[in-house]
mmCIF file of C-alpha atoms in Angstrom:
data_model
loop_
_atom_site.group_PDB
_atom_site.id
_atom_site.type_symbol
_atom_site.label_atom_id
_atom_site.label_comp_id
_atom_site.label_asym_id
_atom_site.label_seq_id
_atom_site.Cartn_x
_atom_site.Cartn_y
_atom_site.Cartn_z
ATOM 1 C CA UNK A 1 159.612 115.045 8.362
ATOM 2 C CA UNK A 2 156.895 112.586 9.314
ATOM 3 C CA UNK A 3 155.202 110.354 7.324
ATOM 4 C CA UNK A 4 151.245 111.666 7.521
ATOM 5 C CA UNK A 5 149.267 108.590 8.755
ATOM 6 C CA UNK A 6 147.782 108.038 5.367
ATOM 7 C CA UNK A 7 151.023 107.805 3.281
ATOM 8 C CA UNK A 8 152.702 105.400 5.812
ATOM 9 C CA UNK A 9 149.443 103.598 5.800
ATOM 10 C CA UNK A 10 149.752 103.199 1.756
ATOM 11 C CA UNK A 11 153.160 102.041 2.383
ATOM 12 C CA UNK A 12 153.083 99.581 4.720
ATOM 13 C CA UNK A 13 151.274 96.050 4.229
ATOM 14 C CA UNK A 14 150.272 93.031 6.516
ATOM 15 C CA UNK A 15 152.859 90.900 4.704
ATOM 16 C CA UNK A 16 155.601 93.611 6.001
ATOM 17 C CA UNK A 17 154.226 93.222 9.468
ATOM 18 C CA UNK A 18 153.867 89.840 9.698
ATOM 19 C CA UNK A 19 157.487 88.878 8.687
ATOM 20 C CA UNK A 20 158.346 91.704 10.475
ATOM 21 C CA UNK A 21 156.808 90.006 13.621
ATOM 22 C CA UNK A 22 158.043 86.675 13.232
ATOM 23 C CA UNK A 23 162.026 87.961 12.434
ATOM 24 C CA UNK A 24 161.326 89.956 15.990
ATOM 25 C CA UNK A 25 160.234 87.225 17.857
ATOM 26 C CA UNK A 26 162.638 84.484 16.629
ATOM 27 C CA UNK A 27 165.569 87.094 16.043
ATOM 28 C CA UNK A 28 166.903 85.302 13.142
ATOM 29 C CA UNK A 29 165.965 85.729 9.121
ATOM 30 C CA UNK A 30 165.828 82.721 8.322
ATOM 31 C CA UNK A 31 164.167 80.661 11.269
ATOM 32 C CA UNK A 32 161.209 83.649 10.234
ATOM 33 C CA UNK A 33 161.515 82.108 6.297
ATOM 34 C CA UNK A 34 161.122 78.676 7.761
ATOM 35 C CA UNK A 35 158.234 79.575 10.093
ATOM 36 C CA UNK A 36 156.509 81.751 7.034
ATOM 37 C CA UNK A 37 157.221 79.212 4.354
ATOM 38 C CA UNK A 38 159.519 82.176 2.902
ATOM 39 C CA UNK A 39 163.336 82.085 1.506
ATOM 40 C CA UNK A 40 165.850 84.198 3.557
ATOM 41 C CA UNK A 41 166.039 86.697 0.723
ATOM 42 C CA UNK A 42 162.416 87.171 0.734
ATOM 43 C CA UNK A 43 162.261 88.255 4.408
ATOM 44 C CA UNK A 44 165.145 90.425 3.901
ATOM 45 C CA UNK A 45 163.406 92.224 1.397
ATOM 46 C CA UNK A 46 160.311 92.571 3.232
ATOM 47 C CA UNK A 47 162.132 93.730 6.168
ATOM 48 C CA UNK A 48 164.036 95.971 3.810
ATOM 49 C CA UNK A 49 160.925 97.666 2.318
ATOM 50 C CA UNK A 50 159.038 98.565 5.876
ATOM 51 C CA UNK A 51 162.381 99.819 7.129
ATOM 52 C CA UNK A 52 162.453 102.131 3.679
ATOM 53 C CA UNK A 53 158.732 102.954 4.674
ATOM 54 C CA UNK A 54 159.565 104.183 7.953
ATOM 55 C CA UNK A 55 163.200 105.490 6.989
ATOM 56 C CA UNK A 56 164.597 104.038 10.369
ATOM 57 C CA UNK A 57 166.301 100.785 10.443
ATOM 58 C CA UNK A 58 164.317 97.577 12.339
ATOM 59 C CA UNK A 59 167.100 95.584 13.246
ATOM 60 C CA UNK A 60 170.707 95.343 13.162
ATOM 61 C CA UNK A 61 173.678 92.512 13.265
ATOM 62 C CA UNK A 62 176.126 92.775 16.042
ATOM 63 C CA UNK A 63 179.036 90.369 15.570
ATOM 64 C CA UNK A 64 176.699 87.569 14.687
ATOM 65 C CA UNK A 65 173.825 88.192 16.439
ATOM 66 C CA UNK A 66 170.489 89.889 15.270
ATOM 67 C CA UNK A 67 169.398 92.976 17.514
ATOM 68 C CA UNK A 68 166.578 95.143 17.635
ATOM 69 C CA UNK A 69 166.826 98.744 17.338
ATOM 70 C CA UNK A 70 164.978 101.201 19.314
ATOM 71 C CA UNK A 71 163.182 102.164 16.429
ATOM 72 C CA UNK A 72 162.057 98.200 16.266
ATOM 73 C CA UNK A 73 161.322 97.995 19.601
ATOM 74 C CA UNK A 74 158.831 100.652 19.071
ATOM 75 C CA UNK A 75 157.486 98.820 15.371
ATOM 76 C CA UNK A 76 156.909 95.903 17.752
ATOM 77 C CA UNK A 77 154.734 97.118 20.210
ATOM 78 C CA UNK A 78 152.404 98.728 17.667
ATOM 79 C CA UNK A 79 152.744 95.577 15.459
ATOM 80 C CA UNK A 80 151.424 93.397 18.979
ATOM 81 C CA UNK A 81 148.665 95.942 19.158
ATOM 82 C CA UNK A 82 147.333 95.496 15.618
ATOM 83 C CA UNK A 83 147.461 91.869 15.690
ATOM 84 C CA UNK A 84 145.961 91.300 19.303
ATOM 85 C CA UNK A 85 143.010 94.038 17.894
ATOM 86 C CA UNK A 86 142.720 91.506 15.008
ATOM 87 C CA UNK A 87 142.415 88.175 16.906
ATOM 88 C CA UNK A 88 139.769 90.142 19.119
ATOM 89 C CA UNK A 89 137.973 91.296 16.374
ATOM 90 C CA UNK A 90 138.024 87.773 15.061
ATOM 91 C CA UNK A 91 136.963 86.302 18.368
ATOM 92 C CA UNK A 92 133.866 88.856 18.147
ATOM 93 C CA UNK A 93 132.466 88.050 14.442
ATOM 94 C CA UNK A 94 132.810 84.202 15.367
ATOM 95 C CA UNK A 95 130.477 85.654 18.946
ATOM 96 C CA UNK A 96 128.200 87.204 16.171
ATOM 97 C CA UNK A 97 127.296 84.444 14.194
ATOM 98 C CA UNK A 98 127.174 81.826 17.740
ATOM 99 C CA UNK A 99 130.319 80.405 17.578
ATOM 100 C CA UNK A 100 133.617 80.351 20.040
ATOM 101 C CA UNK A 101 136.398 80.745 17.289
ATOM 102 C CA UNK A 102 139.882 82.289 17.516
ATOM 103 C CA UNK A 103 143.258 81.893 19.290
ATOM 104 C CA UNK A 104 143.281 81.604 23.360
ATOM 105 C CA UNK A 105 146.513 81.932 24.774
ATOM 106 C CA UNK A 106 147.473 80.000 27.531
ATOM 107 C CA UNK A 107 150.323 80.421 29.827
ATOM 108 C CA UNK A 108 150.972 77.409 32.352
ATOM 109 C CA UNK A 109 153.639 76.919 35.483
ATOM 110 C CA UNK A 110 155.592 73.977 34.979
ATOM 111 C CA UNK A 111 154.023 72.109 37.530
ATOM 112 C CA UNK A 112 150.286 72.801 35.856
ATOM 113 C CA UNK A 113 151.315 71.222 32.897
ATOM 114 C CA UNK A 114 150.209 68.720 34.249
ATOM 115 C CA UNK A 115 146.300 69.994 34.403
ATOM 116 C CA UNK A 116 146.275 71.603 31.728
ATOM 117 C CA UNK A 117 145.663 68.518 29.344
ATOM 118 C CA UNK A 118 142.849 67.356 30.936
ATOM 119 C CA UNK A 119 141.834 71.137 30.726
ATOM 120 C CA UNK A 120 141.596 70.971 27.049
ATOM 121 C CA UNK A 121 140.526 67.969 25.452
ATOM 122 C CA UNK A 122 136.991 67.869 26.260
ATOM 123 C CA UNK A 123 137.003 71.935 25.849
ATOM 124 C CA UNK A 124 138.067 71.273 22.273
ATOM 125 C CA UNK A 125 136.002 68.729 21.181
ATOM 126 C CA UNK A 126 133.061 71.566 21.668
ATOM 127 C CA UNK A 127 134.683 74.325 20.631
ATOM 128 C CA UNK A 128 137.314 72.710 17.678
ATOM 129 C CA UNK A 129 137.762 76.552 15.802
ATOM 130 C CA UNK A 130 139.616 77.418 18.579
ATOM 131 C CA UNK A 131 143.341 77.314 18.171
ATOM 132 C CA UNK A 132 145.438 76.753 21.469
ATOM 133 C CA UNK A 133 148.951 77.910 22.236
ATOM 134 C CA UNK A 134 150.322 76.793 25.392
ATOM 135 C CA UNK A 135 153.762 78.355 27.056
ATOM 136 C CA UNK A 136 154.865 76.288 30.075
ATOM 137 C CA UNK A 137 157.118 78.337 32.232
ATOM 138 C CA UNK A 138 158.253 79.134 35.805
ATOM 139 C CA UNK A 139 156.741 81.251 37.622
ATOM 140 C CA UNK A 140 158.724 84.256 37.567
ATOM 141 C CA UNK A 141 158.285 84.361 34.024
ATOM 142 C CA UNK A 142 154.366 83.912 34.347
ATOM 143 C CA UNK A 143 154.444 86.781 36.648
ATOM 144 C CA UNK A 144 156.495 88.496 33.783
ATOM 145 C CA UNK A 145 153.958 87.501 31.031
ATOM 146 C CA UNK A 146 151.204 88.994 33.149
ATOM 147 C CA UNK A 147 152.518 92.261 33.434
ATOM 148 C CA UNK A 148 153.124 92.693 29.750
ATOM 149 C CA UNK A 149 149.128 91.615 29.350
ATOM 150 C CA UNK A 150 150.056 89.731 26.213
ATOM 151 C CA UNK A 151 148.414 86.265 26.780
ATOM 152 C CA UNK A 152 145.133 85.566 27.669
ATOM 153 C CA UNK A 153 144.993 83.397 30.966
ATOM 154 C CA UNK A 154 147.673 81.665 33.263
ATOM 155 C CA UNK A 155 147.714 78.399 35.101
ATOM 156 C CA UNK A 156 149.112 78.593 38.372
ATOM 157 C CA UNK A 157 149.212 78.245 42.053
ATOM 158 C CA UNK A 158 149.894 80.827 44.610
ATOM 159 C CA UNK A 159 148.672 83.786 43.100
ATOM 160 C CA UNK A 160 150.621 87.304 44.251
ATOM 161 C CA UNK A 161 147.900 89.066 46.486
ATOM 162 C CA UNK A 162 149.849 92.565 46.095
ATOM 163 C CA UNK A 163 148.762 92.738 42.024
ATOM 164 C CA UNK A 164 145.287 93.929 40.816
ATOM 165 C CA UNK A 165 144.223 90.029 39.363
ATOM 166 C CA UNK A 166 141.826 87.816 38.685
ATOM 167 C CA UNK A 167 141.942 84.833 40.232
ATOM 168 C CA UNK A 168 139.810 81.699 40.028
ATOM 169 C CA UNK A 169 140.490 78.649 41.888
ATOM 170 C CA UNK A 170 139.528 75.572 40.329
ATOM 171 C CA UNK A 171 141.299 72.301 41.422
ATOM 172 C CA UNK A 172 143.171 71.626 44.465
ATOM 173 C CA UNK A 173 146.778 70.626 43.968
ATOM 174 C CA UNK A 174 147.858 68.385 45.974
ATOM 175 C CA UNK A 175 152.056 68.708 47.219
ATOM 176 C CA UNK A 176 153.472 65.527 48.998
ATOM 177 C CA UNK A 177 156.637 64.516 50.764
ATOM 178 C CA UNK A 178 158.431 62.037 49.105
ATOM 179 C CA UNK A 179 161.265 59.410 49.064
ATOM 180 C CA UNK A 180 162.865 56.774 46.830
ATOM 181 C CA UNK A 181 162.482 53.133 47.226
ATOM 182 C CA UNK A 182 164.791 51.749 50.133
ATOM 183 C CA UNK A 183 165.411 55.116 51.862
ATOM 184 C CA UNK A 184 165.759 55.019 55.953
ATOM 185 C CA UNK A 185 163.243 56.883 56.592
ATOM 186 C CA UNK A 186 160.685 54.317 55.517
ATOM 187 C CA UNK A 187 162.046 52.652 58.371
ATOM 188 C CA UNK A 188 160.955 55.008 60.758
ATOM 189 C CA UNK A 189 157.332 54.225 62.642
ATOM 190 C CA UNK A 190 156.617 57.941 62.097
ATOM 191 C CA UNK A 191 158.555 60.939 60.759
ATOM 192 C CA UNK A 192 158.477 64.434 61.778
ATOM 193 C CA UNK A 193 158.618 67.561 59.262
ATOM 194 C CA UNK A 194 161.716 68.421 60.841
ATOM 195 C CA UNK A 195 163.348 65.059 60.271
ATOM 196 C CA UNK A 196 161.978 65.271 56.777
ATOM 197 C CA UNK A 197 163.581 68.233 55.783
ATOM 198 C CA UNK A 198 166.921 67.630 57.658
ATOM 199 C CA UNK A 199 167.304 64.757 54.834
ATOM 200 C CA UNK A 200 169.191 66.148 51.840
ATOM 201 C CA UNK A 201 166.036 68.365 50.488
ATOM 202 C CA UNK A 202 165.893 68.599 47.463
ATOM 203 C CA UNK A 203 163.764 71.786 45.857
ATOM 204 C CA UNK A 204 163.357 73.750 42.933
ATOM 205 C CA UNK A 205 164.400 77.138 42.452
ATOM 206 C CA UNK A 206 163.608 80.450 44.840
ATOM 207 C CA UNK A 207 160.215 81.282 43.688
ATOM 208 C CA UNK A 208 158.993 78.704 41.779
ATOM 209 C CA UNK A 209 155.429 78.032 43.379
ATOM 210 C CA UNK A 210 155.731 75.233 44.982
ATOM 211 C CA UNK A 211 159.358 75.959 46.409
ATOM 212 C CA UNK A 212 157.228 79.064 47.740
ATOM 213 C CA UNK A 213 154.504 76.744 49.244
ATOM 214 C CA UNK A 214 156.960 74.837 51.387
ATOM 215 C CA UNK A 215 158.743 78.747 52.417
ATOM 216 C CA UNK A 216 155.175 79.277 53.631
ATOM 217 C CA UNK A 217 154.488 76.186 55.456
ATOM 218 C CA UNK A 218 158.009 76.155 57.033
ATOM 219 C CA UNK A 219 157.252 79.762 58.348
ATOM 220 C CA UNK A 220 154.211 79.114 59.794
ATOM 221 C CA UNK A 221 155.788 76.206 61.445
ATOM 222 C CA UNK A 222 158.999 78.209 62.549
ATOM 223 C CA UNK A 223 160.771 75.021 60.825
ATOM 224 C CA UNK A 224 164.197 76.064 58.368
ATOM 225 C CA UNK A 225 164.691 75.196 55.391
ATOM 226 C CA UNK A 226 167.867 74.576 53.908
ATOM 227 C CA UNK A 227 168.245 72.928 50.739
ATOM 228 C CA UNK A 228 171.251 70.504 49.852
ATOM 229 C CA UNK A 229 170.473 71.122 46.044
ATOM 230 C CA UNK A 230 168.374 73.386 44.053
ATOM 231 C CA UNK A 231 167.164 72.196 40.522
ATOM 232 C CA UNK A 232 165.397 73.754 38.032
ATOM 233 C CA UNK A 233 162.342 72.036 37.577
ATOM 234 C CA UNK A 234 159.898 69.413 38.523
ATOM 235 C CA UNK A 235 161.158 66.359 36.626
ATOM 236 C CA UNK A 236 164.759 67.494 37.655
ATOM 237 C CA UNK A 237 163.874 67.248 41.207
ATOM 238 C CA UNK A 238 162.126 63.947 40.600
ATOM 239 C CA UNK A 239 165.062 61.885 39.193
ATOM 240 C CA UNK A 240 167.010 63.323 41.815
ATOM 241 C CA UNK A 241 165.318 61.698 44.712
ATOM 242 C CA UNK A 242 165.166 58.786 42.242
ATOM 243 C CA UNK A 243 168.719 58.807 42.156
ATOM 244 C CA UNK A 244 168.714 58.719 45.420
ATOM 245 C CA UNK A 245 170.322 62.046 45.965
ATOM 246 C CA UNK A 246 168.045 63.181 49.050
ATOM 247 C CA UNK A 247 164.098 63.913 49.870
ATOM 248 C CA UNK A 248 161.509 66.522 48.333
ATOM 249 C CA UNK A 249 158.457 67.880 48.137
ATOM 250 C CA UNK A 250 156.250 68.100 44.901
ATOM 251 C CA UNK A 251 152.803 67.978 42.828
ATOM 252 C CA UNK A 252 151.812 64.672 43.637
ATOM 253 C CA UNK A 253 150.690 64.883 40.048
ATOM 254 C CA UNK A 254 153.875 64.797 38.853
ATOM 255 C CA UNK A 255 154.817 61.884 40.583
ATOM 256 C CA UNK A 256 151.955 59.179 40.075
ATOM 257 C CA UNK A 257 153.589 56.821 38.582
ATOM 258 C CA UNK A 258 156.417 56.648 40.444
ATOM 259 C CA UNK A 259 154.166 55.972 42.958
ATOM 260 C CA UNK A 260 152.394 52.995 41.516
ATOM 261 C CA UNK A 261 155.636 51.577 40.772
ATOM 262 C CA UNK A 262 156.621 51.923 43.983
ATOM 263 C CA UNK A 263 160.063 53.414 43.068
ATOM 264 C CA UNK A 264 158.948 56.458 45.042
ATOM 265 C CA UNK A 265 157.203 56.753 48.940
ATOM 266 C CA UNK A 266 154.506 59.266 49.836
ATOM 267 C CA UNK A 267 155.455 59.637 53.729
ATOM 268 C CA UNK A 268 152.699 59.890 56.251
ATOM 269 C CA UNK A 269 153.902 63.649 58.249
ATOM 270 C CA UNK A 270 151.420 65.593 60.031
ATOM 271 C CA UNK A 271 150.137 68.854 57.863
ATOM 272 C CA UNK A 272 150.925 67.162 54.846
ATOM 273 C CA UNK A 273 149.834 67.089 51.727
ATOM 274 C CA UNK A 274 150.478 70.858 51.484
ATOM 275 C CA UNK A 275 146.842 72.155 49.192
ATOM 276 C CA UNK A 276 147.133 74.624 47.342
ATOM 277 C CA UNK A 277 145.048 75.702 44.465
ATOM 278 C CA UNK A 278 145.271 75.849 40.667
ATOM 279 C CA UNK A 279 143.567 78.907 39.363
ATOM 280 C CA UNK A 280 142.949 80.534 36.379
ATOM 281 C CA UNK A 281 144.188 84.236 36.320
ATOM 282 C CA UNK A 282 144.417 87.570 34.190
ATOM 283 C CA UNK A 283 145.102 91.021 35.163
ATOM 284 C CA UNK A 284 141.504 92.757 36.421
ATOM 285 C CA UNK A 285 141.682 95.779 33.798
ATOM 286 C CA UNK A 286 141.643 92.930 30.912
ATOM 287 C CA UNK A 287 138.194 92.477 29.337
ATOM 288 C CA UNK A 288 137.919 88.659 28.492
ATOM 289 C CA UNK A 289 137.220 87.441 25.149
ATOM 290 C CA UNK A 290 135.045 85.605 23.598
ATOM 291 C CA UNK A 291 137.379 82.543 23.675
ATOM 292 C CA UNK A 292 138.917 83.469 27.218
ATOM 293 C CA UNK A 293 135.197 83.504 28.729
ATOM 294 C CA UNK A 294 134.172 80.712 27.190
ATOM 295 C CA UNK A 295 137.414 77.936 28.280
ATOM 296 C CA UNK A 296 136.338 80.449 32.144
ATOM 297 C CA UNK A 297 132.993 79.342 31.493
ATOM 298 C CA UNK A 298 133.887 75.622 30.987
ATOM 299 C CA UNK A 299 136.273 75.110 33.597
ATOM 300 C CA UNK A 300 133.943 76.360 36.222
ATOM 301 C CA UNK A 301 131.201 74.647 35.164
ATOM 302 C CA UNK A 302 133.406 71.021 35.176
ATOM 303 C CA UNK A 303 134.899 71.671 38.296
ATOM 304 C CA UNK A 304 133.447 68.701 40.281
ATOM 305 C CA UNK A 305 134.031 66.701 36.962
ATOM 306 C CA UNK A 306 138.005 67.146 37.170
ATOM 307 C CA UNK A 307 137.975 67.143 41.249
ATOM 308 C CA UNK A 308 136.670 63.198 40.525
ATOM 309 C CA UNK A 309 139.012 62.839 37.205
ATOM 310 C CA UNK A 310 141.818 63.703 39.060
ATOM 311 C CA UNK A 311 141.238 61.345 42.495
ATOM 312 C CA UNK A 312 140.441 58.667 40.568
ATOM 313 C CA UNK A 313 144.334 59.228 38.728
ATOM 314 C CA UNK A 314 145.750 59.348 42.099
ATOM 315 C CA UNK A 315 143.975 56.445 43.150
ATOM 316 C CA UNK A 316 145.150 54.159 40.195
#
């Protein structure tokens, strides 16, 4: 029979929760004691005593490996509820007495990371009892993270228009064809798009955003695309062409210092640099926090400051 709410409540503590959290989201016993500061046996025995609570087991050991149970995936979701509640209510006292204080949760594409440091610095200097997590991802994953609603904002470019989101643009970025040092093409008065991409592309992976940008300008350009090697991120693609293994195009953020070396070539083609824009975003139904309106509040009201930050990088 069920536990009424007021027995399992007596029961249960934060401490059970909270290990119970960390075991969940690391899978592993003793990677939780390490991130807790607690032995292995101790987190055993605090998963032990909320699974006696409950009277279903949390998680179980196939071969090797730690797995949750149904019952666990369940404990979870509640246990993401209660702390999220907390870090809002949190984010509210700290409102209450004038201050921005509390956790904001940032997700980033790998090609906004980077932004997002330039996002932050001056943003924490005003507001330093805010703690900052940042995940950088791809962006199938940030699509993934913003259906389960479980960070605050993310960082990227070409935002899905089919999804009920909140978008707000806030810095151009900037996606340029480029070539290593030595490459025939820099031998060429002037090169077409076609040409271009007809020289061992190199791109990132279907559906990363800024594979997707250069889908978008090939179809409204009735040009193909066919890529002699996919790679999984922006660096990757980078020391590729570096390598000399064929052409690409990325964030020309990613790439300024190649530039300045000279060990990589912006080339001149007509309807390049692809712009796109970074933007903040979070699903519509979300009410922002404290925290989450006030890093809104900051970037919009700096946007002509990191429009002339970031020209003035590209220029050096």
């Amino acid at each position: 029979m069920p536990l009424s709410i007021q027995k399992l409540a007596n029961r249960l503590t934060f401490r059970q929760l909270q290990v119970f959290k960390a075991v969940y989201d690391l899978k592993s016993y003793s990677k939780a004691g390490d991130l807790l500061g607690l032995t292995q046996p101790a987190v055993s025995s605090q998963v032990r005593h909320l699974e006696q609570a409950l009277n279903m087991p949390m998680f179980e050991y196939i071969g090797r490996k730690l797995y949750c149970t149904a019952a666990g995936e369940e404990m979870a979701a509640c246990v993401r509820s209660v702390f999220g509640e907390l870090a809002d209510m949190q984010n509210r006292l700290a409102a209450l007495e004038g201050r921005v204080a509390g956790d904001l949760r940032l997700v980033a594409v790998s090609t906004a990371q980077y932004v997002v440091p330039y996002l932050l610095g001056s943003f924490l200097q005003l507001n330093p009892q805010v703690n900052i997590s940042v995940a950088v991802v791809n962006r199938a994953t940030a699509l993934e993270r913003l259906n389960q609603n479980n960070d605050d904002l993310v960082i990227m470019g070409m935002v899905p228009q089919d999804r009920p989101l909140t978008s707000l643009p806030f810095l151009d970025n900037e996606l340029i064809p480029i070539v290593p040092a030595g490459h025939p093409l820099l031998d060429q008065k002037s090169v077409s798009a076609e040409t271009f991409l007809n020289s061992n592309l190199l791109t990132r992976e279907p559906g990363s955003g800024s594979r997707l940008a250069l889908e978008v300008y090939c179809q409204q350009h009735h040009l193909k695309i066919a890529p002699a090697m996919e790679l999984g991120s922006n660096d990757a693609v980078k020391h590729a062409v570096l390598a000399g293994l064929g052409v690409a195009v990325v964030p020309k953020l990613s790439v300024l210092s190649e530039l300045a070396l000279g060990t990589l070539t912006a080339l001149d083609i007509t309807d390049f640099p692809l712009r796109r824009s970074w933007c903040l975003v979070y699903p519509q139904a979300r009410y922002p926090t404290p925290v989450m309106k006030a890093f809104i509040d900051y970037v919009q009201q700096n946007i002509a400051q990191f429009e002339r930050l970031f020209r003035r990088l590209a220029a050096n």
